[in-house]
Coordinates of C-alpha atoms and ligand atoms in Angstrom, one line a residue:
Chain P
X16 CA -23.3 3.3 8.0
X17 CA -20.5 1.7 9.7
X18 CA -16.7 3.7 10.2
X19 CA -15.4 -0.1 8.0
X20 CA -18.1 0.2 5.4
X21 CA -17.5 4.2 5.3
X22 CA -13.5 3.0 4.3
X23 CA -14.5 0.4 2.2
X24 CA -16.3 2.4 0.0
X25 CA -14.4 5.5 -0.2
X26 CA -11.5 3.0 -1.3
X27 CA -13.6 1.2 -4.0
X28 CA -14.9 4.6 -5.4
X29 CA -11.5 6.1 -5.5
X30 CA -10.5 2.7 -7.2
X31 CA -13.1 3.2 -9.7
X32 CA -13.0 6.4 -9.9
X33 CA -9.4 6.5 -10.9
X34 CA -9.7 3.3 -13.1
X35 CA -7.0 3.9 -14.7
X36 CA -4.4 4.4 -12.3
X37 CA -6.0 0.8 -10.3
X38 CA -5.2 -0.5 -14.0
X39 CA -1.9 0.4 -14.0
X40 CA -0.6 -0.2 -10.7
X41 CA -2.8 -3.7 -10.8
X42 CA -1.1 -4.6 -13.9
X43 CA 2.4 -3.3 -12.4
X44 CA 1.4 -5.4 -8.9
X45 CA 1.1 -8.7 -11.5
X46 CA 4.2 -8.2 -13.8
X47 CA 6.2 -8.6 -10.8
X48 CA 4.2 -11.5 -8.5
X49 CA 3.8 -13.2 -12.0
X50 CA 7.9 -12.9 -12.2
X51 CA 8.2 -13.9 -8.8
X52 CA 5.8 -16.6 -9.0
X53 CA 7.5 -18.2 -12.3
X54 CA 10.9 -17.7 -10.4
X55 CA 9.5 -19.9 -7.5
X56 CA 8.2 -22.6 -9.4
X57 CA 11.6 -23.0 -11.2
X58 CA 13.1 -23.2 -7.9
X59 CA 10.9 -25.3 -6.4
X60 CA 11.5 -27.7 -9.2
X61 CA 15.0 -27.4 -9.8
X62 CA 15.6 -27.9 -5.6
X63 CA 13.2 -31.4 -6.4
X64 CA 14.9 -32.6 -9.3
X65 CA 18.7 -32.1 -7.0
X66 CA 17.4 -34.2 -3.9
X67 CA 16.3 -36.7 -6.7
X68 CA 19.7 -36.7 -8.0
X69 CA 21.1 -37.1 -4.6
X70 CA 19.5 -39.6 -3.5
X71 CA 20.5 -41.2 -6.5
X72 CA 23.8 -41.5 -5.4
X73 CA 24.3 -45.5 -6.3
X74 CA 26.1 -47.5 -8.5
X75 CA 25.4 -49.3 -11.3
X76 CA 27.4 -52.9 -11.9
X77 CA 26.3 -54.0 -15.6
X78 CA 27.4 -57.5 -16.7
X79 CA 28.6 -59.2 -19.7
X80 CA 26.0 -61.7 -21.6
X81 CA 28.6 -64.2 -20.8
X82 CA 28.5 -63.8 -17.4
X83 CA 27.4 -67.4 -15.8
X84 CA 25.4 -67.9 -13.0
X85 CA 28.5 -69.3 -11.0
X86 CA 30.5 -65.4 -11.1
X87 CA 27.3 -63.7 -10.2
X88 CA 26.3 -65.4 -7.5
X89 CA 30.4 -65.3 -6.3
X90 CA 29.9 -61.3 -7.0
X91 CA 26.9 -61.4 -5.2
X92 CA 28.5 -62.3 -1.6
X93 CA 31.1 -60.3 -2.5
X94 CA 29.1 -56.8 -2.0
X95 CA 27.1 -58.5 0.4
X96 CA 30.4 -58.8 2.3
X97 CA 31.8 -55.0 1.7
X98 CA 30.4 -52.7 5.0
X99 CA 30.1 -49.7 3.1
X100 CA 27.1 -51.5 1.1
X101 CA 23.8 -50.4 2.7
X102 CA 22.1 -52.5 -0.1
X103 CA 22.4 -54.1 -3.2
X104 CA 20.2 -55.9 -6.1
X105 CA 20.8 -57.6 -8.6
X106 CA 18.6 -56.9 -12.0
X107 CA 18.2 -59.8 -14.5
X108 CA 18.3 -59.5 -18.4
X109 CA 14.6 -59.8 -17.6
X110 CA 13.8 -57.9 -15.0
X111 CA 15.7 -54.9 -16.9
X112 CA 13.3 -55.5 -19.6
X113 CA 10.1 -55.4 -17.6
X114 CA 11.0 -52.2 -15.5
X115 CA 11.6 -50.7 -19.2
X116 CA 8.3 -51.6 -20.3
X117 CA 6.4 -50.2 -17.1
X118 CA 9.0 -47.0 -17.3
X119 CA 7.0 -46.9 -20.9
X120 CA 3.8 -47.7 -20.2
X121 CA 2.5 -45.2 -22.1
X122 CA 5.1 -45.8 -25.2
X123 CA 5.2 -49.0 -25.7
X124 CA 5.4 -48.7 -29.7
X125 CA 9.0 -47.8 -28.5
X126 CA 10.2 -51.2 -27.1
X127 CA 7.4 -53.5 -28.9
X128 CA 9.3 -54.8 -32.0
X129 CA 12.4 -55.8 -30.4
X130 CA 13.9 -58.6 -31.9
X131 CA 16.0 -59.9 -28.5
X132 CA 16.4 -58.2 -25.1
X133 CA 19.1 -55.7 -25.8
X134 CA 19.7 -54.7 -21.9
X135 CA 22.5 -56.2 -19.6
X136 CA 21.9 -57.4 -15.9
X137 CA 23.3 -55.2 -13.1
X138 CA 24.1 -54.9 -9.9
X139 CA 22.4 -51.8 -8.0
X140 CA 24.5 -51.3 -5.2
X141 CA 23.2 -48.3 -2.5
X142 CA 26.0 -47.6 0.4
X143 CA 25.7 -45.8 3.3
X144 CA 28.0 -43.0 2.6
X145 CA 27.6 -41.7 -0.7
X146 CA 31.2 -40.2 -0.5
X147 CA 32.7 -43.6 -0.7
X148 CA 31.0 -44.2 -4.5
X149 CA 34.3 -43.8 -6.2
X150 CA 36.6 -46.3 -3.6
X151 CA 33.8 -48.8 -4.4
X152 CA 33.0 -48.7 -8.0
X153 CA 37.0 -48.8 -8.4
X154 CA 36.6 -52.4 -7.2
X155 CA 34.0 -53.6 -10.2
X156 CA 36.1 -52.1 -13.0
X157 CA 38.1 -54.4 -15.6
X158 CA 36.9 -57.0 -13.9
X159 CA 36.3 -60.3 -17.1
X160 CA 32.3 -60.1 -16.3
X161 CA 32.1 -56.7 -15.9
X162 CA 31.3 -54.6 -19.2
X163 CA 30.7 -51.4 -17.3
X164 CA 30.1 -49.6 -14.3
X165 CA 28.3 -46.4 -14.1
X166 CA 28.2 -44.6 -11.2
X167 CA 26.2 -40.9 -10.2
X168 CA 29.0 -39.3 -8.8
X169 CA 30.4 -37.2 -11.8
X170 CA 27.4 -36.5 -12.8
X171 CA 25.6 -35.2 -9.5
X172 CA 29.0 -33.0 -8.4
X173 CA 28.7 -31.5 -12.5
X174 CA 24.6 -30.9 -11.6
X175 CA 25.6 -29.4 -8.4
X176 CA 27.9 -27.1 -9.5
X177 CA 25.5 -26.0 -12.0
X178 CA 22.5 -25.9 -10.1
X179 CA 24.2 -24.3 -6.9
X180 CA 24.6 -21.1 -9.6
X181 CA 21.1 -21.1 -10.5
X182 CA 20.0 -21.4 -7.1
X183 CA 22.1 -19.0 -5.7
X184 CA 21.1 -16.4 -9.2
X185 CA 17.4 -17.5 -8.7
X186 CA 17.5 -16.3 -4.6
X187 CA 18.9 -13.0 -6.0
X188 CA 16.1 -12.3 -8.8
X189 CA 14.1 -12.9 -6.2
X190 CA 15.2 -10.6 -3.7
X191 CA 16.1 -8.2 -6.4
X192 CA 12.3 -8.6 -8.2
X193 CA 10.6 -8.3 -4.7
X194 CA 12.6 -4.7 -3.9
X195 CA 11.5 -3.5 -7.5
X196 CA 7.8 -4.1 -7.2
X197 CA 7.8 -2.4 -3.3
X198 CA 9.2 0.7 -5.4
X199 CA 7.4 0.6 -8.4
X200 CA 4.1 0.2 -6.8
X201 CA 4.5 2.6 -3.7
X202 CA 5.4 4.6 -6.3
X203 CA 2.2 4.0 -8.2
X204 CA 0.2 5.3 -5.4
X205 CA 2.6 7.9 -4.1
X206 CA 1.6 9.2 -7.3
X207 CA -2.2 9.3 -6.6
X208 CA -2.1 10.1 -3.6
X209 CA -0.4 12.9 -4.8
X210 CA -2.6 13.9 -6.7
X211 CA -5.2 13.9 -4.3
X212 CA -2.7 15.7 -1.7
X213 CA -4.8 18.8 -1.1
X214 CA -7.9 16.3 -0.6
X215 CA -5.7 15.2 2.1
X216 CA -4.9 18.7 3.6
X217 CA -8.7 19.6 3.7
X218 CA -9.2 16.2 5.7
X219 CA -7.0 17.5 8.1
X220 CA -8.1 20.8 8.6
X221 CA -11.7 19.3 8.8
X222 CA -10.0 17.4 12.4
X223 CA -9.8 13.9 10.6
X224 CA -7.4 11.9 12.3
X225 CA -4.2 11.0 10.4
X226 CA -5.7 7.0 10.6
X227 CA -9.3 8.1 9.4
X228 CA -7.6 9.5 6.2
X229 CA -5.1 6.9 6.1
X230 CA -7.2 3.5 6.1
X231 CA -9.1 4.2 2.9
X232 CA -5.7 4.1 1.3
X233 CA -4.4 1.5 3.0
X234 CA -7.3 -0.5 1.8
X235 CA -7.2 0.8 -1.4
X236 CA -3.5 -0.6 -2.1
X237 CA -4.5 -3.6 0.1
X238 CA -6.9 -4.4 -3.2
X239 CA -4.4 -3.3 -6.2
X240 CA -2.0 -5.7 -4.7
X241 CA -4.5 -8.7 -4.4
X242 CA -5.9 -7.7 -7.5
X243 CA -2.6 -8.1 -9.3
X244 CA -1.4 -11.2 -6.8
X245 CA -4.5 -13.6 -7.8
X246 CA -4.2 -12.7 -11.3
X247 CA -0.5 -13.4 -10.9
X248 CA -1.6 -16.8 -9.3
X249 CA -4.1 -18.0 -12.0
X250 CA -1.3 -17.4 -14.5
X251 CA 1.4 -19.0 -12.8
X252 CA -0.5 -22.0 -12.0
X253 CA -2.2 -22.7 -15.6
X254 CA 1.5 -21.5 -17.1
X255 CA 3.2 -24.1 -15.2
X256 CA 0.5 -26.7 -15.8
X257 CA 1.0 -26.0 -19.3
X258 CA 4.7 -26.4 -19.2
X259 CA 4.5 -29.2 -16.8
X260 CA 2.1 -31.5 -19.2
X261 CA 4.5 -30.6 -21.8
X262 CA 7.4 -31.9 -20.5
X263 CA 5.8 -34.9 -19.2
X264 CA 4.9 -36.0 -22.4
X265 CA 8.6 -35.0 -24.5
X266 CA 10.5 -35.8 -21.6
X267 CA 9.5 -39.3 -20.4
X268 CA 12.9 -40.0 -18.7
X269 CA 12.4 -36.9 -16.4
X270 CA 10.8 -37.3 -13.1
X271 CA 8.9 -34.0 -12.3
X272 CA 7.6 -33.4 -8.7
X273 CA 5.6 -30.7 -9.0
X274 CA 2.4 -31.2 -7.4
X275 CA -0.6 -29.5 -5.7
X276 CA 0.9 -29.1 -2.3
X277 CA 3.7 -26.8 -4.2
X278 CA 0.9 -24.6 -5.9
X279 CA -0.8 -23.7 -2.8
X280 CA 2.2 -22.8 -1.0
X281 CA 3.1 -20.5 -4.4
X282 CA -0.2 -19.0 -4.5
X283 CA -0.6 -18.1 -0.7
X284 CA 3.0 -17.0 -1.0
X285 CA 2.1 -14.6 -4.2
X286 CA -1.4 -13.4 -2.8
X287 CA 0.4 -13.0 1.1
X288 CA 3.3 -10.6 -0.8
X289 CA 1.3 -8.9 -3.0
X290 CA -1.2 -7.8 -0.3
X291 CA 2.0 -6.9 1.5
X292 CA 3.3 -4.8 -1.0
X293 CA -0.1 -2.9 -2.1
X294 CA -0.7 -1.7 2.0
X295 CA 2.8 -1.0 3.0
X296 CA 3.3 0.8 -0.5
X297 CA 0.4 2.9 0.2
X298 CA 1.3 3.7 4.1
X299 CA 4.8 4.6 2.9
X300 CA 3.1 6.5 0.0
X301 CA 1.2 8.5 2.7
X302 CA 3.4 9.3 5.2
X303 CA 5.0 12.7 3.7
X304 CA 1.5 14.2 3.1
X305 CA 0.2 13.5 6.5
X306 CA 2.2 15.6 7.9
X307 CA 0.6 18.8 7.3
Chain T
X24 CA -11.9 32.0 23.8
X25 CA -8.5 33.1 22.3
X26 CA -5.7 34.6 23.5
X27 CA -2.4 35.5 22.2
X28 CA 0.8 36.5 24.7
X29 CA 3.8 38.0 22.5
X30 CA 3.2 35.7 19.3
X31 CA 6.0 36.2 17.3
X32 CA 6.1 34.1 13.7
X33 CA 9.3 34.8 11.7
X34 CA 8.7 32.1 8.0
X35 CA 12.4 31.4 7.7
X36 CA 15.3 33.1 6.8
X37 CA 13.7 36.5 8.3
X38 CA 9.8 37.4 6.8
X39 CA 8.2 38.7 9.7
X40 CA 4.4 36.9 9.8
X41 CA 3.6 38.0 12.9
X42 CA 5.6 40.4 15.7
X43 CA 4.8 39.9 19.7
X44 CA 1.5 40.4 19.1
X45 CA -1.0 40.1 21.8
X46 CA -4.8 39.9 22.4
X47 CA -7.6 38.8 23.8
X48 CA -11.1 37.3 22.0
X49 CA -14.1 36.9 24.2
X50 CA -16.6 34.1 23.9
X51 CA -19.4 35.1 21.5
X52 CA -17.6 38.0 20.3
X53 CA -17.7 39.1 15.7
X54 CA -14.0 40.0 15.2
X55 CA -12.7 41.2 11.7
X56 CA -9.2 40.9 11.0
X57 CA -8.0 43.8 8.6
X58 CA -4.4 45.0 6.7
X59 CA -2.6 45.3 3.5
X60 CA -2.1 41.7 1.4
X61 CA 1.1 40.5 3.5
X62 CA 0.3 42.0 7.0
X63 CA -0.3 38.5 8.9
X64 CA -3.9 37.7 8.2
X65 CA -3.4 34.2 7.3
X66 CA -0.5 33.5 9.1
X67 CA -2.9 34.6 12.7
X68 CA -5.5 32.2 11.6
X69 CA -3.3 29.2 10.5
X70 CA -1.5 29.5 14.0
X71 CA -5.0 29.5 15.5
X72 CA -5.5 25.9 14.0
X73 CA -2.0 25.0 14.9
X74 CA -1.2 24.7 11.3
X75 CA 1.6 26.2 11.8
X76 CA 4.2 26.6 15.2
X77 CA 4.9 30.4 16.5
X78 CA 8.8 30.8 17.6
X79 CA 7.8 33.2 20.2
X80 CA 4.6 33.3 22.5
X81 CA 2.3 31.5 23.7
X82 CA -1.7 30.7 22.0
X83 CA -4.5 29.8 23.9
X84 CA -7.6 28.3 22.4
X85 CA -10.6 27.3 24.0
X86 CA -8.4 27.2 27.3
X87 CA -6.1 24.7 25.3
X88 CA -2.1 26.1 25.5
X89 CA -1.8 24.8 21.7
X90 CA 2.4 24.9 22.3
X91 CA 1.9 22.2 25.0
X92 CA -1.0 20.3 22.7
X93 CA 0.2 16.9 21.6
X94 CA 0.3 16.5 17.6
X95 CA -1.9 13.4 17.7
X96 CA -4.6 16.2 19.4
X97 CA -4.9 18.4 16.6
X98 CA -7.6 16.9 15.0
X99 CA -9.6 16.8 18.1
X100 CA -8.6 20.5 18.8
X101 CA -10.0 21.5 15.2
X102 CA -12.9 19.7 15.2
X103 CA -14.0 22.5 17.8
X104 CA -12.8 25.4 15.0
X105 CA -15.0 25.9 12.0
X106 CA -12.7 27.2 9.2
X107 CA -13.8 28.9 6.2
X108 CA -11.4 30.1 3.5
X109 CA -11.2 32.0 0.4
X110 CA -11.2 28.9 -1.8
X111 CA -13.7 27.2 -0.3
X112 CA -11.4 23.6 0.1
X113 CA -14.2 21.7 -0.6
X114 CA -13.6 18.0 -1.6
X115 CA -14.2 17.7 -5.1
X116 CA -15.0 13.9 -4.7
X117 CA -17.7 14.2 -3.2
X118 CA -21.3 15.6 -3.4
X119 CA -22.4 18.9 -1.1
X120 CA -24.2 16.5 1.6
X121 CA -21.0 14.6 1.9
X122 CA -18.6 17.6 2.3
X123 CA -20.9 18.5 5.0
X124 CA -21.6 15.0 6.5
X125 CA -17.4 13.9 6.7
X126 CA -17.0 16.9 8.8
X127 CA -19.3 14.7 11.4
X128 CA -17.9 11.1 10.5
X129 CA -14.8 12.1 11.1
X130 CA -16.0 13.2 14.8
X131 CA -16.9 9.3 14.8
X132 CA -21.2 10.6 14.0
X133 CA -22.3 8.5 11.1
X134 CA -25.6 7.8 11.6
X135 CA -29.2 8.6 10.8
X136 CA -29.4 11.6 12.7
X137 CA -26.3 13.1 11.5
X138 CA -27.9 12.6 7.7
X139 CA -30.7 14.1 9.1
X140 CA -28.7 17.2 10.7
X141 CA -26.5 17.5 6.9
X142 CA -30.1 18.1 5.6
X143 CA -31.0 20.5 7.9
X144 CA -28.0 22.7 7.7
X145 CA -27.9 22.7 4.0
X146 CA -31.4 24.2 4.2
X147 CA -30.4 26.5 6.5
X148 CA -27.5 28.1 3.9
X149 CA -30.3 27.7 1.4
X150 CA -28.4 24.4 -0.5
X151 CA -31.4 22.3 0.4
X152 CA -31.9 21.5 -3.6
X153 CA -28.0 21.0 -4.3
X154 CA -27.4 18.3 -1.9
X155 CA -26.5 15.9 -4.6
X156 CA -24.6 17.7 -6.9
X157 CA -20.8 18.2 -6.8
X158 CA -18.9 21.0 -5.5
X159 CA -18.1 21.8 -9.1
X160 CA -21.3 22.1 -10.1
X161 CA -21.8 24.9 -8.1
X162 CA -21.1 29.1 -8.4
X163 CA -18.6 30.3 -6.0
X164 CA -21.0 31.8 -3.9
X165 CA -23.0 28.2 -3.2
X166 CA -19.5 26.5 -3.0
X167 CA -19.1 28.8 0.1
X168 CA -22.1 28.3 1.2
X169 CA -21.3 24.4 1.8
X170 CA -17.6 25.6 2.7
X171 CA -19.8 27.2 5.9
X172 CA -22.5 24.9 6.5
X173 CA -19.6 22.0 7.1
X174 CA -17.4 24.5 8.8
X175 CA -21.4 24.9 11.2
X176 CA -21.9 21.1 11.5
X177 CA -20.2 20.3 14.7
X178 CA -21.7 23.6 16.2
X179 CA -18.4 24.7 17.1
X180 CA -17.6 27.2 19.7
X181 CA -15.4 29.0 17.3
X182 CA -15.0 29.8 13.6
X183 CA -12.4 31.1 11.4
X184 CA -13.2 32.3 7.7
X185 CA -9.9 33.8 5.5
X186 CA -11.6 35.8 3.2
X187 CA -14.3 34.0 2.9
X188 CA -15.6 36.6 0.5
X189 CA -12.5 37.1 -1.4
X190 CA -13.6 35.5 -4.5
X191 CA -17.5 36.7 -4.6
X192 CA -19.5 39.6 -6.3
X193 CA -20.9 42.2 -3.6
X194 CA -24.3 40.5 -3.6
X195 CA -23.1 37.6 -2.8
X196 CA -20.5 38.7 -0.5
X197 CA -23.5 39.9 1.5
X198 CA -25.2 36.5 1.8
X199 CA -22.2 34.8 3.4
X200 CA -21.9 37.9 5.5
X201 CA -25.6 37.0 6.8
X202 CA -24.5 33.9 7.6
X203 CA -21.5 34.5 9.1
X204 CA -24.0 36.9 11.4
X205 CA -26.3 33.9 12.1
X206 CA -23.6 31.7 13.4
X207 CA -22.7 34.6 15.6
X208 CA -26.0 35.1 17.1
X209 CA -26.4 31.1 18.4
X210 CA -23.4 31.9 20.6
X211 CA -20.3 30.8 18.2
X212 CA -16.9 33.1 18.1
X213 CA -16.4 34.8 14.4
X214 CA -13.1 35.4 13.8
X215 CA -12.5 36.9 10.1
X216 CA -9.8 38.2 7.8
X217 CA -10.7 40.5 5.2
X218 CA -10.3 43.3 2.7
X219 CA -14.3 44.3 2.3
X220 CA -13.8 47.6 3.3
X221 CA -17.9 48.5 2.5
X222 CA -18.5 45.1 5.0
X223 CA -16.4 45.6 7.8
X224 CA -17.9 49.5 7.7
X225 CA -21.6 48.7 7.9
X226 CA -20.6 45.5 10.6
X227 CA -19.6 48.1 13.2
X228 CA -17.9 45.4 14.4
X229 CA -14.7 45.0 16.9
X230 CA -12.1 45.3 14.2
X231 CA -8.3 44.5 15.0
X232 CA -5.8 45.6 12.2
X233 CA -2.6 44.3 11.4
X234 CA 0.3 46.0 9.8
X235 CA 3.5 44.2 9.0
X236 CA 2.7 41.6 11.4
X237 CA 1.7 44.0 14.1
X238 CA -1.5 44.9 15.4
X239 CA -1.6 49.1 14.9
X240 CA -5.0 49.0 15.6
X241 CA -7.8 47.1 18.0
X242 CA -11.1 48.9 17.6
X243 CA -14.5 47.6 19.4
X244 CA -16.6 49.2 17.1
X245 CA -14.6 49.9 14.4
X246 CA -15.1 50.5 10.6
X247 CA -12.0 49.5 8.1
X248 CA -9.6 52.4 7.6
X249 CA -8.6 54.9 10.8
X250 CA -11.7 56.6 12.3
Ligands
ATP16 N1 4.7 29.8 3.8 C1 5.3 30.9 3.8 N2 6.7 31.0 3.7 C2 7.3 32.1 3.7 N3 6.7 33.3 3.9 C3 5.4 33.3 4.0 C4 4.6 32.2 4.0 N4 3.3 32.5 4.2 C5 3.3 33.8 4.3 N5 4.5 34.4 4.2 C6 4.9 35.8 4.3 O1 4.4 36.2 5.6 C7 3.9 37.5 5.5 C8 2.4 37.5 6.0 O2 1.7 36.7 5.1 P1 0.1 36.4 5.3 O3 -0.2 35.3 4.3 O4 -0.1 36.1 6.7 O5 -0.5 37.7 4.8 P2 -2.1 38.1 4.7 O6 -2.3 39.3 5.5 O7 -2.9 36.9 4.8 O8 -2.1 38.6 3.1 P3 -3.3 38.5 2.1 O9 -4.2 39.6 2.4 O10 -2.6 38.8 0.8 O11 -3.9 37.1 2.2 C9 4.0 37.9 4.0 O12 5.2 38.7 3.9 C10 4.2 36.6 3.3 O13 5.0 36.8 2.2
MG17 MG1 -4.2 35.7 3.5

C-alpha cells in the first residue's frame, strides 16, 4: 500500500466515519458556493445586459405619416452630412412592421389581426461619440415631420446609476460571502480536528511527521469542499436555467446573454474556491494542534 | 545512551519539575525511575522525547544534543524511542494491527513485510488473535500489550514506559513486566517510571529515585524504598 493510498483512505474513513460532521460542513461548503454562485450569475448578467445598453447608445428619428418622400430623402443627406454620424438608417412603415414580426416569431397571435400598420418610419442614427447624443437629437426636435425623437441617453445614465450600486453591492456580498464560508468551514473542521486532538498528539509521539498527519486532513477538507462546490454547481446551473427559460418566455423584449461559456467559467470558479476553501480551512484548522 | 548535565525544568511561574539533575544511562542497561506522585517522573521522560524544553542543562540522547536538535527532527529522533505510558495512547480509530503497523508507515515501511513483521510482534505480546479488534475492545492489560508491541516495532535502541503498569491488577502488571524484560534482553535500553514497589524489589534492578525534582538516590541494584 502506497504513502497516497494510505492518505486517501484514512481521509475517506474519517469522512465516513464522522458522517455527520462531512454532512454538515458539506452542506455548510454549499450554502455558501450556492450563494456565491447565484451572486455571480446575477452579475454576470447584469454586466451583459449594461454593455447591451451601451452599445445602444443611438437615436431614434420617428416620422409623421405625412411625411413625403421629398422631406425624407432632404433629411436623409442631412445626417449623412453631420460628422458626428458614424451611421444612419432609415426604417420604413414596412420594414418597422417586418422586424416586429421576426422580433415575434414566436407570438405572432400578438401582431396577426392588425387592421393597418400602426408603426412610424425612423431614422436610426449611430455616432461616433456617444456623448454627443443630446447636441444631435436637439437638431430633429419640433421639426413639422418629426413626431418624436427618442434617444438612450436618459435612460442608460438612469441604468447606470442604478446598476453601478448593484454592482458595486454585488462585489461586496461577494467578498463578504467568500470571508464567511473560509470561517465557517475552517471552523467546521477545527472542530473535528479537535476532537480528534489527542489522536494527533499520539501521532506525534509515535515520530510521524507534522505532514504525514497533516495530509489526511488536508485531503479530507479538500473533499467537503468539492463535495459542497459540485453540488453548489448542479444547483446553480439548473436554478439559473430555470430562471433563465422563464424569463425568456414572459419577457420577450429582454435580450438575455447567458450562455454556456458563462456556466463553465461559474462552475470552475465554484468547484476552484470551494476546494480552496475545504484545504486551506483544514491546514489553518491544524496548525495549533501540531504543535505539540 | 542518555545523559543528562545539570537539567533544570522550572513549569512556569516557579514548580520545580526537575533541579540540575545529572546522570548517565548505559546502552542495554533496565533502569526504574522511582518517587512520590509529583517528584519529576514524567517530566524526566517527556524531556527525553523532547516534548518538552529544559531551561537549564543540557540532554543527550542517542549521542543527539536534543537542545541543538532542529524541531522538524523530532519525529525522526522519536522514532528511535519506544514510549509506553500509563494510558496506553492507543488510537482508537484503528484496529490493534494498525496501532502497531502506523508506527512503521510513518517511518515510510508500508509494505508486505512490515504486515508480516505487525503479525509477528503481536504474537510475540500474545495479541496474535486480537489483531482485528479495536483498542476498545480490549482489557487494559491487552491495550498495553499493543501500547508495547508498537512502542517494539521499529526495534528501537531505547524505550520509555510511564507507568506502564499504573492502571493494571498485579497479575497483569507482571506480564508487561516480562515484556518489558524481553525487550531488554535483545539489547534495547528500558527506562521506566513507577510506583510498583513489590516490582522494582524483585527486579533488583539499577533504580534512580527522585525527590522534588532531585535525584536522592542512584542505586545499581536497588530495591524501592532506602536499603
Ligand atoms: N504541565 C505542567 N504545568 C505545570 N506544572 C506541571 C506540569 N506538569 C507537571 N507539573 C508539576 O511538576 C511537578 C512534577 O510533575 P511530574 O508529572 O513530573 O511528576 P511525577 O513524578 O510524574 O508524578 P506522578 O507519579 O503523579 O505521575 C509536579 O509538582 C507537577 O505539579
Ligand atoms: Mg507521572
Amino acid at each position: 500500500m502506497g504513502r497516497v493510498s494510505f492518505f486517501f483512505g484514512e481521509a475517506f474513513r474519517s469522512l465516513w466515519r464522522n458522517y455527520f460532521m462531512t454532512i454538515a460542513a458539506v452542506v455548510t461548503v454549499f450554502l455558501s458556493m450556492f450563494l456565491l454562485g447565484v451572486v455571480m450569475v446575477f452579475v454576470y448578467n447584469i454586466n451583459a445586459v449594461l454593455k447591451d445598453v451601451e452599445q445602444k447608445v443611438e437615436i431614434s428619428v420617428y416620422l409623421k405619416d405625412t411625411a413625403s418622400a421629398d422631406d425624407i430623402e432632404t433629411m436623409q443627406n442631412e445626417i449623412v452630412e453631420m460628422v458626428e454620424v458614424k451611421d444612419s438608417q432609415f426604417i420604413s412603415k414596412d420594414e418597422a412592421l417586418k422586424r416586429l414580426k421576426e422580433d415575434l416569431k414566436e407570438h405572432e397571435e400578438l401582431i396577426k389581426d392588425l387592421p393597418a400598420n400602426p408603426l412610424p418610419a425612423s431614422f436610426e442614427i449611430s455616432l461616433k461619440n456617444p456623448e454627443e447624443v443630446a447636441l444631435v437629437a436637439q437638431r430633429f426636435e419640433g421639426r413639422p415631420i418629426v413626431d418624436e425623437v427618442r434617444y438612450g441617453k436618459e435612460i442608460a445614465e438612469r441604468i447606470f446609476s442604478v446598476t453601478s450600486v448593484i454592482r458595486n453591492i454585488s462585489a461586496i456580498f461577494v467578498v463578504l460571502l467568500g470571508a464567511v464560508s473560509i470561517l465557517l468551514i475552517s471552523n467546521t473542521i477545527r472542530l473535528s480536528i479537535y476532537a480528534r486532538r489527542r489522536e494527533v498528539e499520539i501521532m506525534k509521539l509515535v515520530g510521524a511527521t507534522n505532514w504525514f498527519i497533516r495530509w489526511p486532513f488536508i485531503i479530507e477538507g479538500l473533499t467537503v469542499g468539492l463535495l459542497g462546490a459540485i453540488l453548489a454547481v448542479v444547483f446553480v446551473l439548473l436554478g439559473t436555467d430555470f430562471v433563465m427559460d422563464r424569463i425568456r418566455e414572459n419577457l420577450v423584449f429582454l435580450t438575455v446573454p447567458y450562455d454556456a461559456v458563462s456556466s463553465l467559467q461559474t462552475g470552475l470558479v465554484l468547484l476552484g474556491v470551494g476546494a480552496l476553501i475545504g484545504a486551506a480551512g483544514s491546514g489553518l484548522g491544524l496548525r495549533r494542534f501540531l504543535n505539540v | 545512551m542518555i545523559k543528562l548535565e545539570e537539567v533544570t525544568k522550572i513549569y512556569p511561574p516557579d514548580t520545580i519539575g526537575l533541579e540540575s539533575v545529572s546522570l548517565h544511562i548505559e546502552k542495554g542497561e533496565f533502569v526504574f525511575l522511582v518517587g512520590a506522585s509529583g517528584s519529576g517522573k514524567s517530566t524526566f521522560i517527556r524531556l527525553l522525547i523532547k516534548e518538552l524544553e529544559p531551561d537549564r542543562g543540557r540532554i543527550i540522547v542517542g549521542g543527539r544534543d536534543l537542545s541543538t536538535l532542529r524541531r522538524w527532527k523530532v519525529p525522526y529522533l522519536r522514532r528511535n524511542i519506544g514510549c509506553v505510558f500509563q494510558d496506553f495512547k492507543l488510537l482508537p480509530s484503528k484496529t490493534v494491527a494498525d496501532n502497531v503497523f502506523y508506527a512503521l508507515q510513518v517511518t515510510g515501511n508500508a509494505s508486505a513485510s512490515a504486515r508480516r513483521k505487525v503479525d509477528e510482534i503481536l504474537n510475540l505480546v500474545g495479541l496474535g488473535h486480537k489483531t482485528n479488534n479495536y483498542p476498545h475492545e480490549l482489557s487494559g492489560g491487552e491495550q498495553q500489550r499493543v501500547s508495547i508491541a508498537r512502542a517494539f516495532a521499529n526495534h528501537p535502541p531505547l524505550l520509555i514506559a510511564d507507568e506502564p503498569t499504573g492502571n493494571l491488577d498485579p497479575e497483569t502488571s507482571a506480564g508487561i513486566m516480562q515484556l518489558l524484560y524481553r525487550i531488554n534482553k535483545t539489547g534495547t535500553t528500558v527506562v521506566m517510571a513507577t510506583h510498583d514497589r513489590e516490582m522494582v524489589d524483585k527486579m533488583r534492578r539499577r533504580v534512580i529515585a527522585l525527590e522534588q525534582g532531585q535525584v536522592v538516590r542512584d542505586q545499581l541494584r536497588g530495591g524501592y524504598g532506602e536499603s
